[in-house]
XYZ file of C-alpha atoms in Angstrom:
237
model
C 113.815 53.842 161.574
C 113.061 53.824 165.420
C 114.982 55.364 167.496
C 117.500 52.344 168.813
C 116.747 54.531 172.744
C 113.336 53.403 171.695
C 113.617 49.737 171.159
C 115.708 49.681 173.704
C 112.609 49.790 176.226
C 110.764 47.646 174.035
C 112.979 44.921 171.979
C 110.799 41.658 171.027
C 107.168 43.214 169.698
C 104.277 41.168 171.590
C 106.683 38.257 172.725
C 105.160 36.461 175.645
C 108.588 35.629 177.282
C 108.602 32.230 176.223
C 111.275 29.881 174.416
C 108.841 28.065 171.934
C 107.656 32.075 171.069
C 111.120 33.623 170.554
C 111.864 30.749 168.418
C 108.873 31.330 166.621
C 109.789 34.661 166.395
C 113.482 34.072 165.621
C 112.023 32.629 162.242
C 109.532 35.468 161.337
C 112.494 38.193 161.474
C 114.667 35.872 159.706
C 112.376 35.858 156.958
C 112.750 40.308 156.931
C 116.965 39.544 156.912
C 118.428 40.907 153.389
C 121.967 39.408 152.694
C 122.797 42.216 149.797
C 125.099 45.158 150.416
C 123.097 48.349 151.580
C 125.296 50.391 153.623
C 126.267 54.138 153.024
C 129.872 55.610 152.635
C 131.590 53.820 155.564
C 132.428 56.679 158.018
C 131.844 55.500 161.529
C 131.996 51.924 162.471
C 130.960 50.436 165.295
C 131.581 47.168 167.723
C 129.401 45.522 170.133
C 129.597 43.322 172.818
C 127.758 41.716 175.976
C 129.230 40.281 179.526
C 127.646 39.651 182.767
C 128.252 40.722 186.300
C 127.406 39.726 189.764
C 127.109 35.950 188.899
C 125.004 36.729 185.778
C 122.473 38.756 187.305
C 123.495 42.141 185.663
C 123.858 42.316 181.679
C 126.520 44.990 180.801
C 127.120 45.771 177.118
C 129.762 47.659 175.657
C 129.380 49.380 172.229
C 132.548 51.418 170.666
C 132.686 53.668 168.123
C 135.752 53.884 165.825
C 136.917 56.021 163.077
C 135.977 53.855 159.480
C 139.659 55.069 157.779
C 141.926 55.009 161.177
C 140.223 52.498 163.474
C 141.218 54.982 165.801
C 138.467 55.084 168.962
C 136.083 57.717 168.828
C 133.652 56.921 171.691
C 132.222 54.438 174.069
C 129.056 53.695 175.987
C 128.308 50.626 178.347
C 124.699 49.861 179.603
C 124.310 47.886 182.651
C 120.611 46.468 183.089
C 119.030 43.474 185.336
C 119.212 40.394 183.349
C 115.567 39.182 182.390
C 116.118 35.849 180.939
C 118.334 32.688 181.824
C 120.651 31.280 179.005
C 118.667 29.124 176.498
C 120.913 28.024 173.333
C 120.235 29.623 170.727
C 118.010 32.251 171.801
C 121.283 34.305 173.147
C 119.723 37.670 171.323
C 116.385 37.774 173.903
C 119.020 37.410 176.926
C 121.456 40.326 175.303
C 119.633 42.784 172.956
C 118.045 45.376 175.154
C 121.221 46.045 176.825
C 122.847 45.881 173.506
C 120.220 48.129 172.019
C 120.685 50.880 175.241
C 124.565 50.741 174.919
C 124.213 51.655 171.237
C 121.742 54.545 171.742
C 124.358 56.044 173.787
C 127.073 56.675 171.134
C 127.049 59.736 170.110
C 127.013 58.814 166.079
C 124.712 56.490 164.650
C 127.150 53.826 163.118
C 127.503 52.886 159.314
C 128.181 49.264 160.008
C 128.178 47.291 163.509
C 130.097 44.220 163.752
C 128.657 42.282 166.583
C 130.339 39.788 168.381
C 128.330 36.389 167.589
C 126.421 35.234 164.866
C 124.668 36.856 162.091
C 122.334 33.829 160.248
C 124.778 31.426 160.950
C 122.259 30.245 163.510
C 119.393 27.492 163.535
C 116.936 29.433 162.111
C 118.728 31.982 160.676
C 118.899 34.371 163.147
C 121.522 35.177 165.726
C 122.029 38.199 167.409
C 123.950 40.106 164.764
C 120.754 39.571 162.392
C 118.124 40.341 165.193
C 119.982 43.688 165.809
C 120.229 44.392 161.804
C 116.586 43.487 161.560
C 115.040 45.511 164.688
C 117.572 48.432 163.891
C 117.502 48.499 160.578
C 121.302 49.100 160.241
C 124.036 46.753 158.776
C 125.616 44.226 160.764
C 128.144 41.259 160.519
C 128.329 38.517 162.821
C 131.985 37.975 164.117
C 132.077 34.743 166.269
C 134.523 32.754 168.227
C 133.351 29.332 167.486
C 130.619 27.622 164.967
C 127.191 27.609 166.684
C 125.920 25.296 163.132
C 127.270 24.108 160.269
C 130.103 22.281 158.505
C 132.820 23.287 156.048
C 135.912 22.193 154.577
C 139.646 21.911 155.873
C 140.834 25.757 156.197
C 144.237 26.635 154.950
C 146.905 28.409 158.194
C 147.474 31.465 156.214
C 146.474 35.013 156.833
C 143.014 35.478 154.936
C 142.310 32.359 154.263
C 138.185 31.262 154.306
C 136.037 28.330 153.642
C 132.322 28.369 152.945
C 130.398 27.464 156.104
C 127.309 25.616 155.187
C 124.001 24.246 156.612
C 122.893 20.812 156.546
C 121.310 21.475 153.023
C 124.499 22.607 151.943
C 123.638 26.104 151.809
C 125.917 28.821 153.005
C 125.150 30.486 155.916
C 128.949 32.232 156.603
C 132.611 32.070 155.916
C 135.382 30.162 158.331
C 138.233 32.585 158.210
C 141.509 33.197 159.235
C 142.174 36.447 160.435
C 146.023 36.005 161.443
C 148.353 33.439 160.480
C 148.175 29.538 162.739
C 145.009 31.110 164.773
C 142.256 29.734 165.761
C 139.835 30.731 162.627
C 136.542 33.370 163.282
C 133.192 32.348 162.050
C 131.897 35.516 159.820
C 128.195 35.276 159.027
C 125.903 38.462 157.632
C 123.687 40.263 160.252
C 121.951 42.332 158.064
C 122.103 44.799 154.761
C 125.638 43.030 154.126
C 126.030 40.096 151.490
C 127.702 37.017 152.039
C 130.919 37.791 149.532
C 131.592 41.011 151.272
C 131.249 40.249 154.658
C 134.688 38.865 155.264
C 136.532 41.250 153.292
C 134.883 43.938 155.977
C 136.078 42.280 159.129
C 139.968 41.622 157.046
C 139.826 45.138 156.776
C 139.511 45.877 159.830
C 141.870 43.220 161.649
C 145.482 44.609 162.478
C 147.625 42.972 165.373
C 145.623 40.865 166.819
C 143.050 37.983 165.629
C 139.571 40.026 166.640
C 138.742 42.807 164.591
C 139.287 46.000 166.375
C 135.934 46.859 166.232
C 135.208 43.396 168.416
C 138.422 43.519 170.416
C 137.855 46.514 171.924
C 134.189 45.924 172.795
C 134.823 42.772 174.089
C 137.556 44.249 176.225
C 134.873 46.881 177.638
C 132.333 44.598 177.968
C 134.607 41.894 180.221
C 136.458 44.534 182.197
C 139.636 43.232 181.540
C 141.286 46.342 181.632
C 139.614 47.021 184.407
C 140.918 43.801 186.445
C 144.016 43.903 184.808
C 144.253 47.334 187.323
C 143.473 46.166 190.365
C 146.404 45.157 192.659
C 146.804 41.534 193.064
C 145.999 40.204 196.773
C 148.744 37.639 195.941
């Protein structure tokens, strides 16, 4: 397996930088996604998320490492690099993956499973950022997104743990719509790599505590968005 630090420096093989070539690369990499449970005994879990600074000029990726049994934070890492690509719908991973890989490489322990704030296979070409990360790193990943990028689903019950299948236009399942808490907006769960469709929502629910988001992506989101730092700043008014 290629070290994460090496992948961070060169994550996209011979991609020429164009959106058309990026979409073609997504199609190729999507064929390498493995949708079976193939992860080690879970001891260390990671959550990752990406934010932006300076009007989008700087990509800020956050990775947190938690104990799988207690969900207690063990370590965190933030990577800040110049943003190399503008936002293009459906190509988010090409904009965010270099910083995300760098943040993961800064953790003291390689995680057994990574929760990614974003989509896995629930993507128009089957390769959201969680799937892209899983394929290039070889690590097990799950996408935990806050809204649907593609697909449709039946009505969802309001109770905690309710879930319905997310289907693509051909009627094939690409993920789940999951109610993590009573009467909250649902999450969109899809495997990224080395995790099955059946197991993905169970793994997510095992990491939900008092909040809508599982602890892994909740803590990564706070760190990536600098929400705590902004809260601690004195008010100007």
